[in-house]
Short mmCIF file of C-alpha atoms in Angstrom, two decimals:
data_model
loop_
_atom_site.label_atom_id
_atom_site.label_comp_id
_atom_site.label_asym_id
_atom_site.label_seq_id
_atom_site.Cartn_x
_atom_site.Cartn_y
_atom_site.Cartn_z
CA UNK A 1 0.00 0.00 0.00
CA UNK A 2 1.36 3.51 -1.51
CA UNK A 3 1.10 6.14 1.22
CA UNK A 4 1.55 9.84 -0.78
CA UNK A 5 1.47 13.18 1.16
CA UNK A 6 1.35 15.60 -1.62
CA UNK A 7 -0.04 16.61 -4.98
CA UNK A 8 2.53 16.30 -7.38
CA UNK A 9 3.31 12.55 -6.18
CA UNK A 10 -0.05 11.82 -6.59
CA UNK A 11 -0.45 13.53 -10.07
CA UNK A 12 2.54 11.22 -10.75
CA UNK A 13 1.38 8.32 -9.53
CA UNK A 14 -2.32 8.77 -12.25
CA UNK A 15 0.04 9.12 -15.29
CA UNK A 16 1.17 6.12 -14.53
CA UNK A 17 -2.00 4.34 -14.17
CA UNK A 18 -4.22 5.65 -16.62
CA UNK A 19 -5.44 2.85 -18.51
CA UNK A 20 -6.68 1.07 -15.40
CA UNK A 21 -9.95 1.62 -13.62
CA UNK A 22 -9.59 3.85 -10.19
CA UNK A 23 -12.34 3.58 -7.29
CA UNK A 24 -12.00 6.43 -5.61
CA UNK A 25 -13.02 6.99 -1.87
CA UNK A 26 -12.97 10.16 -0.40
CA UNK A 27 -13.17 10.62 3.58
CA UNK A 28 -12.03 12.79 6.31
CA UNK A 29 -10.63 9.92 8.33
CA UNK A 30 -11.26 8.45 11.94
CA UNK A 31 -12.34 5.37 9.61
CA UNK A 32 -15.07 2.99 10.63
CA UNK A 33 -16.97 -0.02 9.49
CA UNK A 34 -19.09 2.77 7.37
CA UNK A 35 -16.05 3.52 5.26
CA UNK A 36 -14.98 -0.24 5.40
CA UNK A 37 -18.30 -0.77 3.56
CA UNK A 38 -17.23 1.71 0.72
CA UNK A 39 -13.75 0.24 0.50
CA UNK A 40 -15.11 -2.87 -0.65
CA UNK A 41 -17.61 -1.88 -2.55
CA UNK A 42 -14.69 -0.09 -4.43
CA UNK A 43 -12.07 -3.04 -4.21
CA UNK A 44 -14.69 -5.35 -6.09
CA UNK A 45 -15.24 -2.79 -9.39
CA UNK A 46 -12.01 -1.52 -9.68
CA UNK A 47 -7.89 -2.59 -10.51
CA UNK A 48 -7.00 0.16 -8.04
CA UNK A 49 -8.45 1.72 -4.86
CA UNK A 50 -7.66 5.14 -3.51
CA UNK A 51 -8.51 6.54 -0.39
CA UNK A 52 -8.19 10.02 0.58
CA UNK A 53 -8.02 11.15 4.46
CA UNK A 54 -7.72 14.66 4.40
CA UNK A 55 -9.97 16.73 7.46
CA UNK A 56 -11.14 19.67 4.68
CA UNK A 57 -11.01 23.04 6.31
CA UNK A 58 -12.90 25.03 3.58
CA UNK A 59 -16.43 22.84 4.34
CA UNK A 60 -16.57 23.89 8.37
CA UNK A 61 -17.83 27.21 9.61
CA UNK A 62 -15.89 29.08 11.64
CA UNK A 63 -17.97 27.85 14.89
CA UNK A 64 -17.94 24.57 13.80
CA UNK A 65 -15.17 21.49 14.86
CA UNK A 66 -12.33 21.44 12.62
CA UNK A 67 -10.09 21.37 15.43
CA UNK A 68 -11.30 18.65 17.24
CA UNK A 69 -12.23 16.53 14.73
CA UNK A 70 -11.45 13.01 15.19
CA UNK A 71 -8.50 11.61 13.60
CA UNK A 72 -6.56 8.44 13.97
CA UNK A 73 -4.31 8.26 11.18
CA UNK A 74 -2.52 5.00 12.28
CA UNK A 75 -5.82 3.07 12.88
CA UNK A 76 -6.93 4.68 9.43
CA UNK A 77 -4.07 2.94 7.94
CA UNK A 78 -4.16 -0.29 9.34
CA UNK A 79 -8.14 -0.09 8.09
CA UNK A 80 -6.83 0.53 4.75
CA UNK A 81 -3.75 -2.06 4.45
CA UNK A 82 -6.63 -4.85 5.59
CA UNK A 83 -9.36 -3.61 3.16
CA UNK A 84 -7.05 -3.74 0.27
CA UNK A 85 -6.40 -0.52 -0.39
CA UNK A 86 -3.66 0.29 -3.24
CA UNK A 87 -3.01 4.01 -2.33
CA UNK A 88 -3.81 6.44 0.94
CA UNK A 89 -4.22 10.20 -0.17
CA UNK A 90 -3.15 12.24 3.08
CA UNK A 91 -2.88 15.74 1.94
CA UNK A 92 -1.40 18.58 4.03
CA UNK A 93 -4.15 21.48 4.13
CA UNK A 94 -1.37 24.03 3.23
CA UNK A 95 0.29 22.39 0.08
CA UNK A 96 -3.28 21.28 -0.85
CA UNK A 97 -4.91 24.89 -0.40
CA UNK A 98 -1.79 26.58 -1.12
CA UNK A 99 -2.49 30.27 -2.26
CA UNK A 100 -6.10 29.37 -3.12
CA UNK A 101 -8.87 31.27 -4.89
CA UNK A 102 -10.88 29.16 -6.69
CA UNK A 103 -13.71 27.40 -5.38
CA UNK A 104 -16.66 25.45 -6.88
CA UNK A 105 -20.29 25.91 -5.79
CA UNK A 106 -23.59 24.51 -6.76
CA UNK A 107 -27.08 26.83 -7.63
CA UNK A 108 -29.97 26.05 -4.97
CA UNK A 109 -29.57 22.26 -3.94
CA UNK A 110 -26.86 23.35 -1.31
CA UNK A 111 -29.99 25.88 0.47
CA UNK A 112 -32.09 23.37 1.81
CA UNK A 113 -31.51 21.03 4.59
CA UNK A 114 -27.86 21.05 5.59
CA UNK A 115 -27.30 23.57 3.87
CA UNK A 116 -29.43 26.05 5.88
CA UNK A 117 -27.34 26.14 8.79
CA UNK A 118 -24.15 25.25 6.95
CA UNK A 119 -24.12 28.02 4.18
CA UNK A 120 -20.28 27.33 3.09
CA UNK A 121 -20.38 23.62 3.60
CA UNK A 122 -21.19 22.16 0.15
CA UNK A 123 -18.94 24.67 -1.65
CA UNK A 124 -15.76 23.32 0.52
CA UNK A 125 -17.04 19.94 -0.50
CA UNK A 126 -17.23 20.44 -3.86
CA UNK A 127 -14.12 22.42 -4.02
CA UNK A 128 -11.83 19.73 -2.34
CA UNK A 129 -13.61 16.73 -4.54
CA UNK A 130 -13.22 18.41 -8.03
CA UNK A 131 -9.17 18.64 -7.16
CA UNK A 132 -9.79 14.93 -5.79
CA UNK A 133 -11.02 13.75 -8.83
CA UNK A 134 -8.63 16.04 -10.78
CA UNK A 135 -6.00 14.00 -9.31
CA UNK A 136 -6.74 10.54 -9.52
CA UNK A 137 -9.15 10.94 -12.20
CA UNK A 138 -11.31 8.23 -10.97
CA UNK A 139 -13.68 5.82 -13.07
CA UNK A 140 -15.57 4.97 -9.70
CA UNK A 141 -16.35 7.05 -6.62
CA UNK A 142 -18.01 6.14 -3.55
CA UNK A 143 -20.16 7.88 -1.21
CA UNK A 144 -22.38 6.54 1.65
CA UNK A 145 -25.93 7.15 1.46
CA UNK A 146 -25.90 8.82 5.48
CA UNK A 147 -25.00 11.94 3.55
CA UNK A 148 -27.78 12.30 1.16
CA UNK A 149 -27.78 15.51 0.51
CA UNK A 150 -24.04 15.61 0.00
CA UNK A 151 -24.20 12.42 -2.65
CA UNK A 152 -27.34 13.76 -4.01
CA UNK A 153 -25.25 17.51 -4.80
CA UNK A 154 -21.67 15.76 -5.98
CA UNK A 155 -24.14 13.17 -8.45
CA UNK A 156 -25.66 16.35 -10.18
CA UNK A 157 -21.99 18.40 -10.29
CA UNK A 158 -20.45 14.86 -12.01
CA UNK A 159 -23.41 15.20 -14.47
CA UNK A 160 -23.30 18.94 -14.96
CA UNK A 161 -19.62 19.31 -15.22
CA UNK A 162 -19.06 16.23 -17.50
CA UNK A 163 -16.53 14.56 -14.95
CA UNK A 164 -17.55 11.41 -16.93
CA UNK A 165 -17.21 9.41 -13.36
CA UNK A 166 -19.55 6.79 -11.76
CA UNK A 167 -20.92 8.30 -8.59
CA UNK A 168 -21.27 5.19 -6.54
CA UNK A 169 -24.33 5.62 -3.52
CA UNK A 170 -23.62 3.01 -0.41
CA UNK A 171 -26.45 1.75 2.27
CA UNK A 172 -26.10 3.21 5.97
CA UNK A 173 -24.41 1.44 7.84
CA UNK A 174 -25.76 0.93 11.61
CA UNK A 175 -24.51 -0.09 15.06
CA UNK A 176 -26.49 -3.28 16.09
CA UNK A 177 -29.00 -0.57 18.00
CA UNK A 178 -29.84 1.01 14.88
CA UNK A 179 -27.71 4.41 15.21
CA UNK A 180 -26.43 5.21 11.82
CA UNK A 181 -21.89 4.61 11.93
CA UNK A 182 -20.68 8.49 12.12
CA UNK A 183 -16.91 9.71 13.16
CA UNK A 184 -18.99 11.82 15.41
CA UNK A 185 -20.61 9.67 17.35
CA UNK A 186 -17.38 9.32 19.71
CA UNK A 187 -18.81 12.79 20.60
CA UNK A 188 -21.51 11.43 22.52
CA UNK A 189 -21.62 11.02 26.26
CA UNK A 190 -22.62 7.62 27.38
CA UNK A 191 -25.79 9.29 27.95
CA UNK A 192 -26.31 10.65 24.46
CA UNK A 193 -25.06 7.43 23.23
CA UNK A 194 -28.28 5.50 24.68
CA UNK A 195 -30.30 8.21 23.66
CA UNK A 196 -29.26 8.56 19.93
CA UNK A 197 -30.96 5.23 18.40
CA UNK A 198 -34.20 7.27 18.81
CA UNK A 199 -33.49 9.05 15.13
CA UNK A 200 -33.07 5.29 13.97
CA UNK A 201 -36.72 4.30 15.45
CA UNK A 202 -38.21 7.46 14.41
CA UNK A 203 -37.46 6.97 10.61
CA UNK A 204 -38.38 3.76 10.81
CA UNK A 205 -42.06 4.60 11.84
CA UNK A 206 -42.04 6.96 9.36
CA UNK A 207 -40.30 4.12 6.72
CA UNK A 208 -43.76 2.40 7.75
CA UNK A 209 -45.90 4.78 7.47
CA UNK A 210 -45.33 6.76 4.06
CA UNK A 211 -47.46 5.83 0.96
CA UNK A 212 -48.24 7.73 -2.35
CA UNK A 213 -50.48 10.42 -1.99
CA UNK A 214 -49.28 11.71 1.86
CA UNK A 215 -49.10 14.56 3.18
CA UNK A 216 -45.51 15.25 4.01
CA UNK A 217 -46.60 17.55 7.20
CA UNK A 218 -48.31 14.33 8.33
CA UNK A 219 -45.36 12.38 7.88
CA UNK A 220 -42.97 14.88 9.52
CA UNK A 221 -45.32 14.67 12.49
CA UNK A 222 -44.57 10.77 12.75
CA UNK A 223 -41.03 10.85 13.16
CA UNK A 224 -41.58 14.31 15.24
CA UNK A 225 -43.54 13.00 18.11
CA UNK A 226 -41.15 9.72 18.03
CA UNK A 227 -37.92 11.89 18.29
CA UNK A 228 -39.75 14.30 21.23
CA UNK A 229 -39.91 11.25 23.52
CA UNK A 230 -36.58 11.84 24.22
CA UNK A 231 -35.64 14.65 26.31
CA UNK A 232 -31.60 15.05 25.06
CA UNK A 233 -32.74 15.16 21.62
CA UNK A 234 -32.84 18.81 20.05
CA UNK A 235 -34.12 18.85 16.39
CA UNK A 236 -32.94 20.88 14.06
CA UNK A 237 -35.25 19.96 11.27
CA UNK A 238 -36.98 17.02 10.00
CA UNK A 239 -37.62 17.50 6.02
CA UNK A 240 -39.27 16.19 2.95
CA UNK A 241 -37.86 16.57 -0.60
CA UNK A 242 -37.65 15.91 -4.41
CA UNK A 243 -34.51 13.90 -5.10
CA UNK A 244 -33.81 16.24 -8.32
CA UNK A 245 -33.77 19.60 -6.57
CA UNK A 246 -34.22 18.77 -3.12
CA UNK A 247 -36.50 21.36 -2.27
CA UNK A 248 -39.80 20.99 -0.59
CA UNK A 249 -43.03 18.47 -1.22
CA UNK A 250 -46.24 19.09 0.04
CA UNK A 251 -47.66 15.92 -1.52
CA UNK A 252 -45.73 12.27 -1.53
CA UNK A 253 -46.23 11.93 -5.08
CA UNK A 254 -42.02 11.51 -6.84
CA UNK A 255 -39.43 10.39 -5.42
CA UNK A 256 -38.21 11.96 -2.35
CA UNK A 257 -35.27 11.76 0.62
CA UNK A 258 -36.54 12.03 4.28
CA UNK A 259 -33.66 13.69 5.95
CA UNK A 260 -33.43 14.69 9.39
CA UNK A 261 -30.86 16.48 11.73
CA UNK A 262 -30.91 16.22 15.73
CA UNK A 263 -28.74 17.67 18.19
CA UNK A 264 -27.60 15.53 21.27
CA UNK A 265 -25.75 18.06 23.25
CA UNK A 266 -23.20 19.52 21.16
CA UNK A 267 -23.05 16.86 19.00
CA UNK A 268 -25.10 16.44 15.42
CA UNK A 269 -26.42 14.00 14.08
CA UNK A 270 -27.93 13.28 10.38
CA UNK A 271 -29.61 10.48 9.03
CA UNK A 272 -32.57 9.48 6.45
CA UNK A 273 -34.06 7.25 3.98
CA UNK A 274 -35.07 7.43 0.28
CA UNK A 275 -38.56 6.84 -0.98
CA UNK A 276 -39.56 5.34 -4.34
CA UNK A 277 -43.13 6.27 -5.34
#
């Protein structure tokens, strides 16, 4: 397994390699079973895996945890070497963002949801993935479906930018207790921890619940009152929308993403599930 630390090795590295296929999985490190899950998805599709671990400054807020973000990078590693990884993309944020000005955004999908409370967010995403797949030029990449918003937004800039890649979308992957696998969760107190599967039970009501023809308020409402049972949890919003633009739906009537985010202390949480009328 190739570890490279900067651009130009990595640049190198693709000219070499062109006429093989490249899976490509981005991540911010502090790997768990979630990104073990991509990994292989990748190492079955592909001649050559990549992995990026690179904590991306330009997609947190200023009040948000860059700092303290988890990160393991000899556990990452070891994750890596036993998944079958070919090559492990660690940046350094100043080489990487060296003297930078350019930045790449997407119109209205990135103002809903997330997005709401987390206005620079999807620009620093897309910014450090069109360098990522500038790089490696990948055939394959893989994202986990936990971010739906954030696979739904990098599947339309693929498409509208002619990247010509296969954006690959991965099932949740859940603790035995139903709470969706999230580097974050090693926020949570022990407390927080036993109160968290509640987001997992909520959607699932709601998973049993929906049907053509609903009203999304009455949906909403569902997973609501579910969440409100317990006291730690603070939501932040609980949302129905169109998988195309991800705006709004009064009526269940297309396809749509049920997305929620819930604050246990200072910790936040996302998770959802996709509909198929």
């Amino acid at each position: 397994m190739k570890i490279l630390r900067n651009v130009d090795d990595a640049m190198e590295f693709t000219k070499g390699n062109y006429q093989k296929s490249v899976g490509l999985v981005p991540t911010m490190g502090f790997l768990h079973a979630g990104h073990r899950s991509l990994i292989e998805e990748a190492r079955k599709n592909n001649d050559i895996v990549v992995v990026s671990i690179f904590v991306n400054p330009t997609q947190f807020g200023p009040n948000e945890d860059y700092e303290k973000y988890p990160r393991d990078e000899e556990s990452d590693f070891k994750l890596c070497e036993n998944a079958g990884v070919d090559v492990v993309f660690v940046p350094d944020a100043n080489e990487f963002y060296d003297n930078h000005k350019t930045y790449v955004t997407i119109e209205d999908l990135k103002d809903n949801l997330c997005g709401k409370t987390r206005p620079i967010h999807f620009r620093g995403v897309l910014t450090v993935l069109t360098k990522l797949f500038n790089i490696f030029r990948p055939t394959n990449a893989y994202f986990g479906k936990k971010d739906a918003q954030q696979f739904l937004i990098v599947k339309k800039t693929v498409k509208d930018l002619n990247f010509g890649i296969n954006i690959v979308p991965c099932p949740i992957k859940r603790e035995d207790d139903g709470l969706a696998i999230s580097s974050r969760n090693v926020y949570l107190s022990e407390e927080e921890r036993k109160a968290a599967p509640v987001l997992y039970r909520a959607l699932e009501k709601g998973r049993s619940s929906i049907k053509k023809g609903m009203r999304s308020d009455d949906l909403v409402k569902i997973i609501r009152d579910e969440i409100e049972k317990e006291q730690l949890a603070k939501i932040e919003y609980i949302q129905v929308v169109d998988t195309d633009e991800i705006k709004d739906v009064e009526i269940i009537d297309r396809d749509v993403l049920v997305a929620l985010a819930v604050h246990f202390g200072n910790t936040r949480l996302i998770d959802n599930f996709f509909y198929e009328v």
